Amino acid sequence: MLSESLSIAVLTLTAAILGCRLYRNRNLPPRPPGHWLLGHTFEIPSRRPWRKFDEWGKTNGPIYSLAIARTPVVILTGFHVTHDLLNKRLATFSTRPPRVMASLFVCGFDKALTFLPPGKHFKKTRRYLQETLNVRAAQAHESMQEAEVRAYALRLLEGSNVQDESRMLYSSVLLQLSLGYKPEELSDPIITLSERVAKSAALILSPGRFWVELLPLSKHLPSALLGFHVNRSVRAFNADLKQLIAESSRVIRSTMDDLQAPPSFCSKILKNVKSEDYTETKALVDFASISMYAGAVDTTIASLDTFLVAMMLYPDTQLRAQTEIDSVLGSGRLPTHADRSSLPYVEAILIEILRWNPPIPMTSRRLTSDVAYGDFLLPRGCNVIANIWQVFPLLSMNHDEDVFHDPEEFLPERFLGPKGNESVRRVQQATFGFGTRVCPGQHFATSSLWITIATLLTIFTVHPVPGEENKPVLDCEEGALIRILPYKCDLKPRSQMVVDALKRSQISMAAR
Ligand code: HEM
């Protein structure tokens, strides 16, 4: 504890001295009042920091700065300024802030795409993902998604816990995509390890979780000075990561040996690689599939949870969607991806979920050169945080009142008017991130979510569970990702005809 405090004191002083250099003669965006030495370092809450960023944005404008250990951090809360900078100035806005915790991993967590700086490995990993996840390639996975969603609906019909089953659904979909592996239960070792590693990545990305992130120089300290909490976390993360890579390698080897196994993201790349490139490519592929799991599962689950809570809070919206579905499918048929363009209201619900509660509420960059923007000069080396989530309407990105009236309300209708298509594009542009780092899984995510939502609305009506204590509320855990806190819902089958259709579809799938 003493060594940790000493390290913090010495490094804060060094950062303060170095930080002063960054401030001198710079025309930074406006700054809310903060401590004379520590600036806003200890004012950013670890729980829902985006709300605090939003509060500061209300008084300081769509671009403002904070001082974290005297180093400037620029916060972007408006859509236009974020678009101008992150989507248009790619050379300067593509690097993420370095993560000390990621670089302390012996088996190289910093090779995971989320932490990789632009360069050869970054380009190669993004290309691999693009080849599997682009709009056309994502269509190849639609029948797997449909089969998994129907199996999920059947488990819900049997009364299984919704939140556990949603995790099982999207873990299974993702592991089939990346490794060609179909887990049988939630306690599967690859799911357990992937969950732990994804949680570690989210912790590392959460501002204020580890003191070493505030002081980048700390990565040069001997481990004895890093303190018990940091050392214990690094040891635990390392052990999980090594074990996950070993387990995944075993699965990849066995699917590559099995000529009947369908090709997966990993096996397709590794089958075609030259032997001299195998070791480097294998490492990239391992970390790409870990990045996919970390990027995909919690985000998609958060959106599905948001949908279920929204349906309880807005029963008229649910009824309107079911009326649309019944008019297109008739009774006794389950939806497939081919029905997507015939169900505009269901599509509008999907987009509204992504706007109302974006699963990744903020993203960050490190500036690689000075940037002039209007009257401001953003200095090289400073961090930039784009606040995707906003609660106050005036300056907002996803809750922008210019485009989105009543931003706090769940109103899919906003996407059906004359400005509908433009609004859809705006939501996708903000919710899935920006520029070279835009989410590579967005088409896969929206097609997984669409088929889940359409199938659930066809088979069930989502009701709140009676009792004041079960009142539906959308609340989330602290961290860089949204994780919806446990809630209760009652899924009532809509008719015996759709239940029979679901059971029949399972029998015919089992017979294939
Ligand atoms: C509703 C679901 C999803 C949402 C809202 C979402 C959103 C995002 C956002 C905001 C980013 C950061 C972009 C930036 O920094 O500008 C991101 C990155 C990423 N996402 Fe997604 N995502 C979702 C699903 C997925 C899926 C299904 C996959 C993979 C199959 C995926 C893989 C990734 C990866 C690998 C990155 C890191 C990209 C990089 O750093 O270059 N995501 N996502």
XYZ file of C-alpha atoms and ligand atoms in Angstrom:
555
model
C 0.000 0.000 0.000
C 2.875 2.315 0.940
C 4.717 1.496 -2.276
C 1.552 2.117 -4.291
C 0.952 5.508 -2.636
C 4.588 6.492 -3.165
C 4.402 5.539 -6.833
C 1.187 7.539 -7.268
C 2.727 10.602 -5.585
C 5.954 10.548 -7.610
C 4.242 9.853 -10.904
C 1.503 12.452 -10.312
C 4.194 15.048 -9.787
C 6.038 13.970 -12.945
C 2.812 13.960 -14.933
C 1.937 17.371 -13.514
C 5.268 18.780 -14.690
C 5.007 17.118 -18.110
C 1.308 17.959 -18.347
C 2.019 21.651 -17.825
C 3.965 21.531 -21.073
C 0.887 20.339 -22.943
C -1.170 23.187 -21.512
C 1.229 26.015 -22.173
C 0.208 28.353 -25.032
C -2.522 26.028 -26.195
C -5.929 27.234 -27.162
C -7.774 24.303 -25.667
C -11.584 24.013 -25.720
C -13.324 25.422 -22.590
C -12.758 23.616 -19.307
C -15.137 23.194 -16.333
C -13.599 24.293 -13.003
C -11.394 21.610 -11.400
C -8.711 21.065 -8.738
C -5.549 23.230 -9.289
C -3.206 20.190 -9.367
C -5.370 17.135 -9.985
C -7.813 18.810 -12.369
C -10.806 16.502 -12.914
C -8.878 13.288 -12.170
C -11.056 12.211 -9.277
C -14.298 13.827 -10.453
C -15.079 11.256 -13.134
C -17.325 8.596 -11.590
C -16.583 4.952 -12.459
C -20.357 4.360 -12.619
C -21.889 5.849 -15.776
C -19.156 8.420 -16.462
C -21.022 9.416 -19.646
C -23.682 11.122 -17.532
C -21.037 13.336 -15.925
C -19.537 14.112 -19.368
C -23.007 15.069 -20.506
C -23.563 17.322 -17.496
C -20.293 19.182 -18.208
C -21.268 19.355 -21.904
C -24.462 21.195 -21.013
C -22.527 24.161 -19.702
C -19.332 23.921 -21.777
C -20.610 23.092 -25.270
C -20.255 20.165 -27.701
C -16.447 20.204 -27.417
C -14.710 20.881 -24.103
C -11.612 19.764 -22.219
C -10.821 18.187 -18.863
C -7.523 17.818 -17.055
C -6.672 14.284 -15.961
C -3.456 14.379 -13.911
C -2.841 17.730 -15.706
C -2.997 16.063 -19.130
C -5.785 17.474 -21.312
C -8.590 15.191 -22.363
C -11.002 16.536 -24.979
C -14.640 15.490 -24.701
C -16.911 15.511 -27.756
C -20.637 15.507 -27.100
C -22.071 16.799 -30.395
C -22.642 14.661 -33.475
C -21.272 17.199 -35.973
C -17.995 17.883 -34.180
C -17.436 14.135 -33.666
C -18.187 13.439 -37.329
C -15.841 16.271 -38.461
C -12.981 14.952 -36.378
C -13.281 11.160 -36.048
C -14.792 10.398 -39.469
C -12.877 12.922 -41.559
C -9.402 13.193 -40.050
C -8.577 9.521 -40.024
C -4.788 9.818 -39.902
C -4.915 11.705 -36.600
C -7.942 10.071 -34.976
C -7.283 6.320 -35.310
C -5.071 5.498 -32.322
C -6.581 4.521 -28.983
C -5.113 5.845 -25.737
C -2.457 3.375 -24.571
C -3.641 1.099 -21.752
C -1.021 0.396 -19.142
C -2.898 -2.666 -17.872
C -3.052 -4.178 -21.384
C 0.688 -3.664 -21.890
C 1.420 -5.397 -18.569
C 0.109 -8.708 -19.930
C 2.869 -11.186 -20.670
C 0.907 -12.940 -23.403
C 0.078 -9.674 -25.105
C -3.461 -8.457 -24.446
C -2.354 -5.311 -26.251
C -2.551 -7.365 -29.492
C -6.346 -7.504 -29.151
C -7.834 -5.252 -31.855
C -9.375 -2.841 -29.353
C -5.896 -1.936 -28.104
C -3.885 -2.220 -31.380
C -2.504 1.033 -32.849
C -2.805 1.578 -36.641
C -0.090 -0.325 -38.506
C 0.515 -3.672 -40.178
C -1.183 -5.846 -37.523
C -4.144 -3.489 -37.197
C -4.741 -3.472 -40.972
C -4.435 -7.234 -41.265
C -6.798 -7.914 -38.342
C -9.411 -5.449 -39.635
C -9.169 -7.043 -43.108
C -9.729 -10.527 -41.677
C -12.789 -9.326 -39.755
C -14.119 -7.383 -42.717
C -13.942 -10.501 -44.907
C -16.146 -12.433 -42.451
C -18.443 -9.649 -41.281
C -19.186 -7.401 -44.286
C -22.848 -7.087 -45.394
C -22.669 -9.945 -47.924
C -20.566 -12.263 -45.790
C -22.868 -11.652 -42.801
C -25.738 -13.116 -44.904
C -23.966 -16.482 -44.941
C -24.577 -16.742 -41.182
C -28.304 -15.998 -41.295
C -29.528 -19.612 -41.236
C -27.289 -20.343 -38.212
C -28.741 -17.258 -36.459
C -32.307 -18.353 -37.267
C -31.716 -21.869 -35.926
C -30.111 -20.554 -32.719
C -32.892 -18.016 -32.121
C -35.601 -20.695 -32.507
C -33.779 -23.020 -30.089
C -33.600 -20.037 -27.677
C -37.346 -19.356 -28.062
C -38.073 -23.005 -27.292
C -35.981 -22.856 -24.104
C -37.889 -19.695 -23.091
C -41.143 -21.513 -23.736
C -39.968 -24.173 -21.283
C -39.548 -21.433 -18.670
C -35.757 -20.898 -18.643
C -34.318 -17.629 -17.304
C -34.341 -14.984 -20.059
C -31.071 -13.266 -19.202
C -29.142 -16.573 -18.943
C -30.651 -17.815 -22.185
C -29.831 -14.552 -24.001
C -26.187 -14.975 -22.945
C -26.239 -18.594 -24.118
C -27.783 -17.519 -27.444
C -25.239 -14.866 -28.368
C -22.234 -16.772 -26.970
C -23.201 -19.744 -29.094
C -23.786 -17.615 -32.220
C -20.425 -15.890 -31.788
C -18.405 -19.036 -31.034
C -19.887 -20.785 -34.082
C -18.893 -17.791 -36.194
C -15.362 -17.431 -34.833
C -14.272 -20.982 -33.900
C -16.907 -23.215 -35.517
C -17.716 -24.400 -31.977
C -21.228 -25.012 -30.626
C -21.325 -24.960 -26.815
C -23.979 -27.067 -25.085
C -24.434 -25.055 -21.899
C -23.577 -21.732 -20.281
C -20.999 -23.381 -18.007
C -18.961 -24.448 -21.080
C -15.265 -23.719 -20.340
C -14.761 -21.634 -23.516
C -17.781 -19.470 -22.659
C -16.621 -19.099 -19.043
C -13.099 -18.073 -20.066
C -14.281 -15.788 -22.891
C -16.652 -14.068 -20.456
C -13.850 -13.507 -17.938
C -11.470 -12.149 -20.583
C -14.186 -9.859 -22.040
C -14.931 -8.568 -18.549
C -11.216 -7.851 -17.984
C -11.064 -5.913 -21.268
C -14.112 -3.863 -20.220
C -12.522 -3.145 -16.819
C -9.296 -1.996 -18.450
C -11.292 0.350 -20.674
C -13.282 1.827 -17.754
C -11.900 5.184 -16.680
C -10.607 5.219 -13.122
C -10.578 1.438 -12.452
C -6.782 1.126 -12.168
C -4.598 3.948 -10.918
C -1.836 2.992 -13.391
C -4.057 4.136 -16.302
C -3.980 7.684 -14.958
C -0.198 7.728 -15.075
C 1.141 6.090 -18.250
C 4.716 6.306 -16.943
C 3.799 3.654 -14.383
C 4.291 0.884 -16.951
C 8.054 1.373 -16.474
C 7.843 0.701 -12.725
C 8.934 -2.632 -11.231
C 5.891 -4.756 -10.387
C 6.583 -4.457 -6.630
C 5.633 -0.764 -6.879
C 2.396 -1.338 -8.777
C 0.499 -2.423 -5.697
C -1.477 -5.527 -4.731
C -4.670 -4.706 -6.677
C -2.873 -4.147 -10.007
C -0.583 -7.168 -9.610
C -3.376 -9.505 -8.591
C -5.547 -8.381 -11.534
C -2.684 -8.752 -14.036
C -1.955 -12.289 -12.762
C -5.624 -13.298 -12.992
C -6.141 -11.758 -16.468
C -2.967 -13.421 -17.749
C -3.991 -16.842 -16.506
C -7.453 -16.562 -18.138
C -6.034 -15.307 -21.407
C -3.459 -18.107 -21.694
C -6.029 -20.755 -20.885
C -8.550 -19.319 -23.365
C -5.961 -19.300 -26.163
C -5.012 -22.914 -25.351
C -8.667 -24.087 -25.320
C -9.518 -22.197 -28.531
C -6.416 -23.616 -30.290
C -7.551 -27.121 -29.396
C -10.991 -26.441 -30.908
C -9.533 -24.829 -34.055
C -7.200 -27.808 -34.589
C -10.028 -30.294 -34.272
C -12.355 -28.384 -36.652
C -9.526 -28.078 -39.200
C -8.925 -31.831 -39.026
C -12.637 -32.589 -39.433
C -13.477 -32.400 -43.130
C -17.234 -32.274 -42.379
C -16.946 -29.244 -40.043
C -18.318 -25.978 -41.496
C -15.580 -23.355 -42.039
C -15.170 -20.794 -39.253
C -13.490 -17.360 -39.131
C -10.300 -18.916 -37.680
C -10.137 -22.089 -39.767
C -10.725 -20.239 -43.069
C -7.737 -17.952 -42.470
C -5.413 -20.590 -41.052
C -6.105 -23.119 -43.827
C -4.771 -20.713 -46.433
C -1.758 -19.293 -44.616
C 1.797 -20.101 -45.741
C 3.756 -22.151 -43.204
C 6.361 -19.396 -42.665
C 3.562 -16.938 -41.723
C 1.655 -19.390 -39.515
C 2.884 -18.277 -36.073
C 2.269 -14.570 -36.672
C -1.105 -15.168 -38.337
C -2.200 -17.586 -35.588
C -1.495 -14.932 -32.936
C -3.484 -12.327 -34.899
C -6.372 -14.732 -35.433
C -6.430 -15.715 -31.720
C -6.689 -12.106 -30.646
C -9.145 -11.251 -33.441
C -11.536 -13.961 -32.236
C -11.120 -12.829 -28.619
C -11.828 -9.238 -29.766
C -14.943 -10.434 -31.580
C -16.288 -12.127 -28.460
C -15.487 -9.106 -26.285
C -17.005 -6.716 -28.871
C -20.049 -8.817 -29.707
C -21.620 -10.664 -26.815
C -22.220 -8.045 -24.121
C -23.247 -5.406 -26.660
C -25.822 -7.619 -28.363
C -27.175 -8.888 -25.034
C -27.499 -5.298 -23.760
C -29.567 -4.431 -26.850
C -31.797 -7.476 -26.416
C -32.320 -6.642 -22.717
C -33.144 -3.072 -23.740
C -35.728 -4.443 -26.190
C -37.403 -6.628 -23.540
C -37.568 -3.781 -21.014
C -38.874 -1.385 -23.711
C -41.656 -3.807 -24.667
C -42.794 -3.904 -21.021
C -42.710 -0.120 -20.745
C -44.360 0.536 -24.142
C -47.098 -2.100 -24.660
C -48.706 -0.127 -27.534
C -45.427 -0.281 -29.463
C -45.313 -4.025 -28.944
C -48.920 -4.406 -30.143
C -48.264 -2.309 -33.260
C -45.232 -4.483 -34.143
C -47.233 -7.697 -33.622
C -50.042 -6.380 -35.827
C -47.497 -5.694 -38.571
C -45.973 -9.171 -38.167
C -49.372 -10.914 -38.279
C -50.353 -9.018 -41.418
C -47.165 -10.118 -43.204
C -46.634 -13.653 -41.867
C -50.252 -14.688 -41.377
C -50.703 -17.010 -38.436
C -48.518 -20.004 -37.792
C -45.374 -18.973 -39.719
C -42.094 -17.917 -38.078
C -40.077 -15.013 -39.496
C -36.869 -15.451 -41.469
C -34.350 -12.845 -42.610
C -36.150 -12.775 -45.971
C -39.071 -11.000 -44.225
C -36.921 -8.123 -42.958
C -37.737 -5.578 -45.679
C -41.488 -6.301 -45.306
C -41.492 -5.373 -41.598
C -40.535 -1.665 -41.386
C -41.953 -1.155 -37.891
C -39.909 -4.054 -36.450
C -36.854 -2.533 -38.175
C -37.695 0.844 -36.588
C -37.825 -0.829 -33.138
C -34.337 -2.251 -33.718
C -32.898 1.175 -34.616
C -34.689 2.824 -31.676
C -33.088 0.290 -29.278
C -29.649 1.237 -30.610
C -30.414 4.950 -30.215
C -32.186 4.826 -26.852
C -29.555 2.843 -25.036
C -26.296 2.497 -27.027
C -24.369 -0.483 -25.548
C -20.975 1.248 -25.899
C -21.767 4.719 -24.563
C -18.370 6.281 -25.310
C -15.192 5.650 -27.276
C -11.724 7.170 -27.186
C -8.718 8.163 -29.298
C -5.161 9.478 -28.718
C -4.146 12.392 -30.988
C -1.062 11.627 -33.062
C -0.579 15.255 -34.211
C -1.813 18.755 -33.311
C -5.292 19.476 -34.665
C -6.794 22.909 -35.346
C -10.577 22.905 -35.013
C -12.354 26.272 -35.263
C -10.678 28.518 -32.689
C -9.238 25.552 -30.777
C -5.962 23.739 -30.979
C -6.041 20.157 -29.736
C -2.497 19.148 -28.822
C -0.745 15.989 -30.013
C -0.742 13.362 -27.267
C -4.042 14.340 -25.701
C -6.894 11.855 -25.377
C -10.270 12.437 -26.996
C -13.469 10.838 -25.693
C -16.568 10.792 -27.902
C -19.626 10.567 -25.673
C -21.976 8.438 -27.790
C -24.609 8.358 -25.069
C -26.297 11.579 -24.026
C -29.204 12.135 -21.736
C -29.730 15.856 -22.141
C -31.230 16.606 -25.506
C -29.602 19.891 -26.504
C -26.071 18.869 -27.364
C -26.645 15.259 -27.859
C -25.326 12.725 -30.300
C -27.854 9.934 -30.070
C -30.412 11.986 -28.175
C -30.197 14.983 -30.546
C -33.380 17.045 -30.378
C -32.832 18.538 -33.851
C -33.378 15.127 -35.314
C -34.951 13.251 -32.434
C -37.774 14.976 -30.575
C -38.580 13.619 -27.077
C -35.199 11.859 -26.941
C -35.955 10.142 -23.634
C -38.992 8.399 -25.088
C -38.860 5.048 -26.899
C -40.510 6.052 -30.193
C -39.745 3.823 -33.202
C -42.154 5.995 -35.247
C -39.413 8.641 -35.499
C -37.754 6.457 -38.168
C -40.840 6.105 -40.346
C -41.434 9.762 -41.327
C -39.955 11.629 -44.307
C -36.620 12.080 -42.449
C -36.647 8.382 -41.449
C -33.741 7.086 -43.537
C -31.504 10.000 -42.624
C -32.267 9.412 -38.914
C -31.465 5.695 -39.213
C -28.110 6.549 -40.772
C -27.359 9.021 -37.960
C -28.066 6.439 -35.258
C -25.936 3.790 -36.940
C -23.118 6.286 -37.459
C -23.013 7.146 -33.767
C -23.886 3.829 -32.091
C -21.337 1.763 -34.021
C -18.494 4.261 -33.686
C -16.348 6.195 -36.093
C -13.704 6.289 -38.826
C -11.149 3.503 -39.130
C -12.280 1.989 -35.832
C -15.972 1.746 -36.660
C -17.462 -1.497 -35.361
C -16.602 -4.281 -37.833
C -19.489 -6.410 -36.524
C -22.361 -3.967 -37.125
C -24.102 -5.954 -39.902
C -23.751 -9.203 -38.007
C -25.059 -7.490 -34.852
C -28.102 -5.959 -36.528
C -29.033 -9.183 -38.328
C -28.681 -11.230 -35.086
C -30.788 -8.713 -33.200
C -33.413 -8.341 -35.912
C -34.155 -12.058 -36.159
C -34.278 -12.348 -32.348
C -36.689 -9.448 -31.968
C -38.917 -10.539 -34.867
C -39.065 -14.149 -33.563
C -39.827 -13.107 -29.976
C -42.581 -10.714 -31.097
C -44.113 -13.454 -33.264
C -44.198 -16.074 -30.514
C -44.538 -14.139 -27.253
C -45.992 -11.041 -25.669
C -43.597 -9.525 -23.140
C -45.372 -8.558 -19.881
C -44.044 -7.107 -16.619
C -44.239 -9.419 -13.616
C -46.908 -8.133 -11.176
C -45.726 -6.315 -8.030
C -44.136 -2.921 -7.343
C -40.721 -4.552 -6.752
C -40.781 -6.015 -10.299
C -41.546 -2.713 -12.047
C -39.429 -2.642 -15.241
C -36.564 -0.143 -15.164
C -33.582 0.171 -17.453
C -30.565 0.272 -15.182
C -26.972 -0.726 -15.859
C -23.746 -1.820 -14.188
C -20.730 0.458 -14.006
C -18.047 0.062 -16.670
C -17.173 0.949 -20.249
C -19.964 -1.286 -21.566
C -23.630 -1.244 -20.705
C -24.744 -4.358 -18.829
C -28.403 -4.226 -17.909
C -29.055 -5.080 -14.266
C -31.285 -8.112 -13.624
C -34.966 -7.526 -14.385
C -38.009 -9.752 -14.483
C -40.358 -10.304 -17.404
C -43.126 -12.703 -18.238
C -43.132 -14.133 -21.780
C -46.637 -15.336 -22.648
C -47.063 -17.407 -25.844
C -49.408 -15.579 -28.240
C -51.159 -18.641 -29.690
C -50.967 -22.411 -29.825
C -50.463 -22.084 -33.588
C -47.111 -20.252 -33.289
C -45.996 -22.603 -30.511
C -46.731 -25.574 -32.801
C -44.872 -23.849 -35.645
C -41.853 -23.400 -33.380
C -41.910 -27.041 -32.268
C -42.312 -28.239 -35.871
C -39.355 -26.114 -36.984
C -37.212 -27.688 -34.248
C -38.197 -31.217 -35.302
C -37.383 -30.521 -38.940
C -34.052 -28.936 -37.965
C -33.123 -31.933 -35.799
C -33.923 -34.249 -38.723
C -31.444 -32.424 -41.042
C -25.346 -3.939 -30.831
C -24.154 -4.443 -31.039
C -22.879 -3.667 -31.158
C -22.606 -2.337 -30.923
C -23.571 -1.241 -30.503
C -21.195 -2.133 -31.166
C -20.557 -0.905 -31.058
C -19.183 -0.734 -31.188
C -18.489 0.516 -30.957
C -19.122 1.847 -30.557
C -17.174 0.273 -31.151
C -16.029 1.300 -31.001
C -15.858 2.032 -32.313
C -14.958 3.253 -32.189
O -14.035 3.252 -31.381
O -15.193 4.228 -32.912
C -17.013 -1.123 -31.491
C -15.805 -1.728 -31.735
C -15.677 -3.070 -32.042
N -16.698 -3.977 -32.260
Fe -18.679 -3.632 -32.049
N -20.635 -3.327 -31.534
C -21.622 -4.287 -31.561
C -21.491 -5.602 -31.937
C -20.329 -6.180 -32.400
C -20.222 -7.508 -32.972
C -21.403 -8.467 -33.214
C -18.893 -7.721 -33.231
C -18.200 -8.932 -33.844
C -18.809 -9.953 -34.390
C -18.170 -6.528 -32.830
C -16.808 -6.362 -32.894
C -16.133 -5.193 -32.564
C -14.679 -5.076 -32.555
C -13.683 -6.187 -32.848
C -14.390 -3.736 -32.227
C -13.009 -3.081 -32.084
C -12.677 -2.328 -33.379
C -11.354 -1.548 -33.335
O -10.910 -1.152 -32.263
O -10.775 -1.329 -34.422
N -19.071 -5.604 -32.342
N -18.257 -1.712 -31.522
